[in-house]
Coordinates of C-alpha atoms in Angstrom, one line a residue:
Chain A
X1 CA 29.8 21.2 19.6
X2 CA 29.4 17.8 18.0
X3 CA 32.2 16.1 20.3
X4 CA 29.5 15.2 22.7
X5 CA 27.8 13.2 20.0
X6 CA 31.0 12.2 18.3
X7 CA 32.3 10.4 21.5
X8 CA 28.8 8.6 22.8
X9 CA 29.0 7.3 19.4
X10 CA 32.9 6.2 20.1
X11 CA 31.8 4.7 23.4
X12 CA 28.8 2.8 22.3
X13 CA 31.9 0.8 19.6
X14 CA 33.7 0.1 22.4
X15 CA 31.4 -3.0 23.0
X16 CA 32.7 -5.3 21.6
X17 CA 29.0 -7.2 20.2
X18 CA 28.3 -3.6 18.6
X19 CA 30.1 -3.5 15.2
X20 CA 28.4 -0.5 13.7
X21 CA 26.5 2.4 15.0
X22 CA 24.2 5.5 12.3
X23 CA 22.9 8.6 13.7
X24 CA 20.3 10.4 11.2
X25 CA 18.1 13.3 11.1
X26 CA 14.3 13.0 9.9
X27 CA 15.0 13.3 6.1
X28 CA 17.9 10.4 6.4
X29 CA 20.7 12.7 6.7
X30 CA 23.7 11.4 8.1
X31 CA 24.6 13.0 11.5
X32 CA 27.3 10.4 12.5
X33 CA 28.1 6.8 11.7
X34 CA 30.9 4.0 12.8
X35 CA 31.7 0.8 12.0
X36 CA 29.4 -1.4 9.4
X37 CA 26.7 1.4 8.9
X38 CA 27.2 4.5 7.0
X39 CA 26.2 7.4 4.7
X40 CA 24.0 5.1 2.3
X41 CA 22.5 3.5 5.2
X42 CA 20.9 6.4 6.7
X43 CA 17.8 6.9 4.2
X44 CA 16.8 3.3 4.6
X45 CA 17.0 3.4 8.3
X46 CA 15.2 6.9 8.7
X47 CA 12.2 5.4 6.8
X48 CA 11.8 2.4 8.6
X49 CA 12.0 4.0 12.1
X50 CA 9.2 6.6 10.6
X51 CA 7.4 3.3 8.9
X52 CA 6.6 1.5 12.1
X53 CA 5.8 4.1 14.3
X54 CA 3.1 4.7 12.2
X55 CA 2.2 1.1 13.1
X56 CA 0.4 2.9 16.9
X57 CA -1.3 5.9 16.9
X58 CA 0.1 6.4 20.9
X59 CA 2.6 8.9 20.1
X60 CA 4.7 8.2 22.5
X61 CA 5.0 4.4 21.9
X62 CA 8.1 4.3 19.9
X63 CA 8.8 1.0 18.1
X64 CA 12.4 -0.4 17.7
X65 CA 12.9 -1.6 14.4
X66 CA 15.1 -5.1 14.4
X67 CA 16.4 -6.5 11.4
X68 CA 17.7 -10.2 12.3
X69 CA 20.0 -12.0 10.2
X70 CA 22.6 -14.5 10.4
X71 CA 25.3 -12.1 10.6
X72 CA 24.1 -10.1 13.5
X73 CA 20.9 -7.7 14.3
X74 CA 20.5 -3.8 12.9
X75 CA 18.2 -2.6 16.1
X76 CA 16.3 1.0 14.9
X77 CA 15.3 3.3 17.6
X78 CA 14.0 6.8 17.0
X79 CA 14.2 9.5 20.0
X80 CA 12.9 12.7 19.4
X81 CA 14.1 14.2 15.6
X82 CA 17.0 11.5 15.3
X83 CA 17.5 8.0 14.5
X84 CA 19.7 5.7 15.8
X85 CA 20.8 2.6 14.1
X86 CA 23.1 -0.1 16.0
X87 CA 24.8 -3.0 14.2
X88 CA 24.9 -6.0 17.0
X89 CA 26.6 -9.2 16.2
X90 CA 26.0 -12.5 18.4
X91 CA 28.9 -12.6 20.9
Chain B
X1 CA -35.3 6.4 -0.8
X2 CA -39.0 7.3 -0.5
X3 CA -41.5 8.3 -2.5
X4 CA -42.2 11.6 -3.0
X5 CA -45.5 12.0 -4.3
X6 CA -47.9 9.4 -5.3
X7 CA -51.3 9.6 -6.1
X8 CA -54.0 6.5 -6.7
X9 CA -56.5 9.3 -8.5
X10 CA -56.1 9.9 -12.0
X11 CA -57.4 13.3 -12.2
X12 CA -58.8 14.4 -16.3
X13 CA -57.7 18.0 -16.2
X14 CA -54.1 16.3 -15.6
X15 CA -51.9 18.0 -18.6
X16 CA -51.0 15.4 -21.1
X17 CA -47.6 16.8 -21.2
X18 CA -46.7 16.2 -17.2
X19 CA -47.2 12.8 -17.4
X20 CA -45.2 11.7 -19.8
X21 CA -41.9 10.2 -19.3
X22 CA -39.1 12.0 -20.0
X23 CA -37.3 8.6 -21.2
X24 CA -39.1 6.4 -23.3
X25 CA -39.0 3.4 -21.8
X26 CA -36.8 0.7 -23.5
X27 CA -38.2 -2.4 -25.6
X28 CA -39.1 -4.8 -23.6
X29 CA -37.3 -8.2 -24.4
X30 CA -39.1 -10.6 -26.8
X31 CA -37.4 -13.9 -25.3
X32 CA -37.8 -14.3 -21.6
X33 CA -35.1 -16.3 -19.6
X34 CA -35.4 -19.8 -18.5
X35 CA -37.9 -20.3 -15.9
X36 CA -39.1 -16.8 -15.6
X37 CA -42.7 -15.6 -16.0
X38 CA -43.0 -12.7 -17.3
X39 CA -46.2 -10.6 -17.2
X40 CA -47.0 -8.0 -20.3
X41 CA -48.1 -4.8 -19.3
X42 CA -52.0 -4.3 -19.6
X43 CA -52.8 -1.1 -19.0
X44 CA -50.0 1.3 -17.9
X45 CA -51.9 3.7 -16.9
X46 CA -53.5 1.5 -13.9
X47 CA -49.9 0.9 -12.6
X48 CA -48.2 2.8 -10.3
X49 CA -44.6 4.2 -11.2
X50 CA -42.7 1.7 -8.8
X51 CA -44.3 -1.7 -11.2
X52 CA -43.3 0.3 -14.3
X53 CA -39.4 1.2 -12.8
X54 CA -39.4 -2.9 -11.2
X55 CA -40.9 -4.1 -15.0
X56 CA -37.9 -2.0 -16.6
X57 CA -35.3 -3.1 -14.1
X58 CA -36.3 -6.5 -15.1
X59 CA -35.5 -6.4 -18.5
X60 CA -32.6 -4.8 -18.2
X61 CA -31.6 -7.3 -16.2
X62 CA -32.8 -10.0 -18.4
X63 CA -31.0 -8.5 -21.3
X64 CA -27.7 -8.4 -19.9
X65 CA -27.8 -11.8 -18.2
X66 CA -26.0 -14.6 -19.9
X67 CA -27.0 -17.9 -19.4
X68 CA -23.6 -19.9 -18.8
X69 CA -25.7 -23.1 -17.8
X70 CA -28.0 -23.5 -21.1
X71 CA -24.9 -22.5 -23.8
X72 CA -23.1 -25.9 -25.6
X73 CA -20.2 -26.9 -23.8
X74 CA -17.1 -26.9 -26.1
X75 CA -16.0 -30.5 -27.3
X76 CA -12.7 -30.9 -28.2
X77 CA -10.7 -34.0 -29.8
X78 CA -7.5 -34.2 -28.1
X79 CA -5.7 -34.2 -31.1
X80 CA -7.7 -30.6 -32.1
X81 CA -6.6 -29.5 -28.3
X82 CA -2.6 -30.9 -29.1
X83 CA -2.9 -29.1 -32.1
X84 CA -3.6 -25.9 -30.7
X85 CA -1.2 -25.9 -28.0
X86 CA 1.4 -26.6 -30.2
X87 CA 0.6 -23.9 -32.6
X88 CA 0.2 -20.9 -29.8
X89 CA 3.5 -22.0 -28.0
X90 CA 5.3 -22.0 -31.3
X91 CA 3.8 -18.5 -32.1
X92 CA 4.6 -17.4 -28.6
X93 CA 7.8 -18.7 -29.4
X94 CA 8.4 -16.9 -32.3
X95 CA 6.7 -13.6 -30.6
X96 CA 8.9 -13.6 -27.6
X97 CA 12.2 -13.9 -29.1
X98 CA 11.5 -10.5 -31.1
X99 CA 10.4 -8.3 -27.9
X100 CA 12.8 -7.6 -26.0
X101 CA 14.0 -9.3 -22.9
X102 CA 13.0 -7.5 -19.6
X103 CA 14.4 -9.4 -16.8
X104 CA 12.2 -9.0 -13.7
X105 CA 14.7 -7.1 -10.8
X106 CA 14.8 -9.3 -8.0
X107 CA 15.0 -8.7 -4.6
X108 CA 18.2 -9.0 -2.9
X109 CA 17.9 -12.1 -1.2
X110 CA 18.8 -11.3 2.8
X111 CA 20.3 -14.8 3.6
X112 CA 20.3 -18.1 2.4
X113 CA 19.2 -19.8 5.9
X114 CA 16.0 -18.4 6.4
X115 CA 14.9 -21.4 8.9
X116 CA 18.3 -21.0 10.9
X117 CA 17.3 -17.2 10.9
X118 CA 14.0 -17.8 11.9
X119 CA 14.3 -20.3 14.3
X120 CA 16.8 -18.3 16.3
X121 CA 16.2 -16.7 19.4
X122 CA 15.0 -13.7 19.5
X123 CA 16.6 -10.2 19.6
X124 CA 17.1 -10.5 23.8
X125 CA 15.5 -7.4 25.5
X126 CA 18.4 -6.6 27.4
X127 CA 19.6 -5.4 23.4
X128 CA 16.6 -3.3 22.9
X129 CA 16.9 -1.4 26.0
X130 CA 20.5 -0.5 25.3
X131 CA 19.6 0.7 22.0
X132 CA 17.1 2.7 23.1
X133 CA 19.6 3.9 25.7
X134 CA 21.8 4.6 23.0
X135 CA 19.2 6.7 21.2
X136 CA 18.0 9.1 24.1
X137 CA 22.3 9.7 25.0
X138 CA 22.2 10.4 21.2
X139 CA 19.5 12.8 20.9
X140 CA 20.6 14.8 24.2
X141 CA 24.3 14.9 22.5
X142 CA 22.8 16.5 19.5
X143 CA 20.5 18.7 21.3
X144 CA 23.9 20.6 22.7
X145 CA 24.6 20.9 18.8
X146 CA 22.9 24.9 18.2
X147 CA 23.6 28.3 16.6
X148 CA 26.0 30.4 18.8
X149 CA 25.1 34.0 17.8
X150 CA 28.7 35.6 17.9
X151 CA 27.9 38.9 16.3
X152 CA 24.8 40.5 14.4
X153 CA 23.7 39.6 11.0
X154 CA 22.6 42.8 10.2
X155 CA 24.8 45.8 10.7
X156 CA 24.3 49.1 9.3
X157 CA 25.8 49.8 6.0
X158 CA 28.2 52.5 7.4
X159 CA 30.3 54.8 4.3
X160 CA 33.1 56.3 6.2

């Protein structure tokens, strides 16, 4: 059931600017991750996406969290019950 | 706040008992502040209760008031003020190498170009809609994830 998930998540590393992709749950739980992001990421990133959409009290404006550093951009997207987390260098 | 009942008659067959105060009313302050007139009360029973309750706020007031303006400003030699200093860093000195050391935890520091980082363009939009993109192919992937009910959970207990 989860080769669906397994392969977007295949798919979105096949660009080459993405270097690392995290998938979480609501409580941080890890659903799927590639690349730079992982496990102990998943908490942090969870948090952050639930964080700032507390920023707007329009539901159905969902923030996208970016964290901008030299070494690329961490972009933050929540959908629905999961998290998504992608790892973007500068290409 | 209003008043509930006032009245400008002071009736005789009044019980003693009902108008007295339930709390005695303070002593008023012998010394009065600077600049401030104050009036003694004459005859209590001619004021109302709102003069006696302003009169006691007052000198309440007037009692816990300090004056910063009229105390003696502190003159110091500079030798006297050397002195001290020296004496309450070495006793800080001698105090701080006894406790023990607790080291502040610092924040990880995210880079060490924070104007380069700053200054650089920002996250194109183009990136936050394929991440969002990414997130709503993500959450329909999952959604497939779901209990397939093969059999019962509950089955009869059956003893052949």
């Amino acid at each position: 059931m989860e080769s669906t998930l397994e392969q977007h998540l295949d798919d979105t590393m096949k660009n080459p600017a993405v270097v690392g992709v995290l998938c979480t749950d609501q409580q941080g739980h890890n659903l799927g991750c590639r690349g730079s992001l992982s496990d102990e990421h998943g908490g942090v990133v969870s948090v952050l996406a639930k964080q700032a959409a507390a920023l707007t009290r329009d539901p159905t404006d969902t923030p996208t969290v970016c964290l901008e550093s030299e070494s690329g951009n961490i972009l933050v997207r929540s959908h629905g019950t999961i998290t998504v987390a992608v790892h973007k260098i500068a290409s | 706040m209003g008043c509930c009942y006032s009245s400008e008659n002071e009736t005789p067959s009044q019980d003693p008992d009902e108008i007295k105060p339930l709390i005695p009313h303070p002593n008023p302050v012998s010394k009065p502040p600077n600049g401030t007139d104050w009036t003694t009360p004459s005859v209590p029973s001619a004021r109302t209760d709102e003069q006696a309750l302003l009169t006691s706020i007052l000198t309440k007031t007037a009692q816990n008031i300090i004056d910063v303006s009229a105390a003696d400003s502190v003159m110091m030699e500079q030798h006297e003020y050397m002195d001290k200093a020296r004496q309450y860093s070495t006793k800080l000195a001698v105090l701080s190498s006894s406790l023990p050391q607790k080291k502040p935890l610092a924040l990880p520091s995210l880079t060490s170009q924070p104007h380069q980082v700053l200054a650089s363009d920002l996250v194109p939009y183009s990136d936050v809609q394929q991440v969002s993109k990414i997130a709503a192919y993500a959450y329909s992937a999952i959604s497939q994830i779901k209990v397939d009910a093969k059999e019962d959970l509950v089955v009869q207990f059956a003893i052949p």
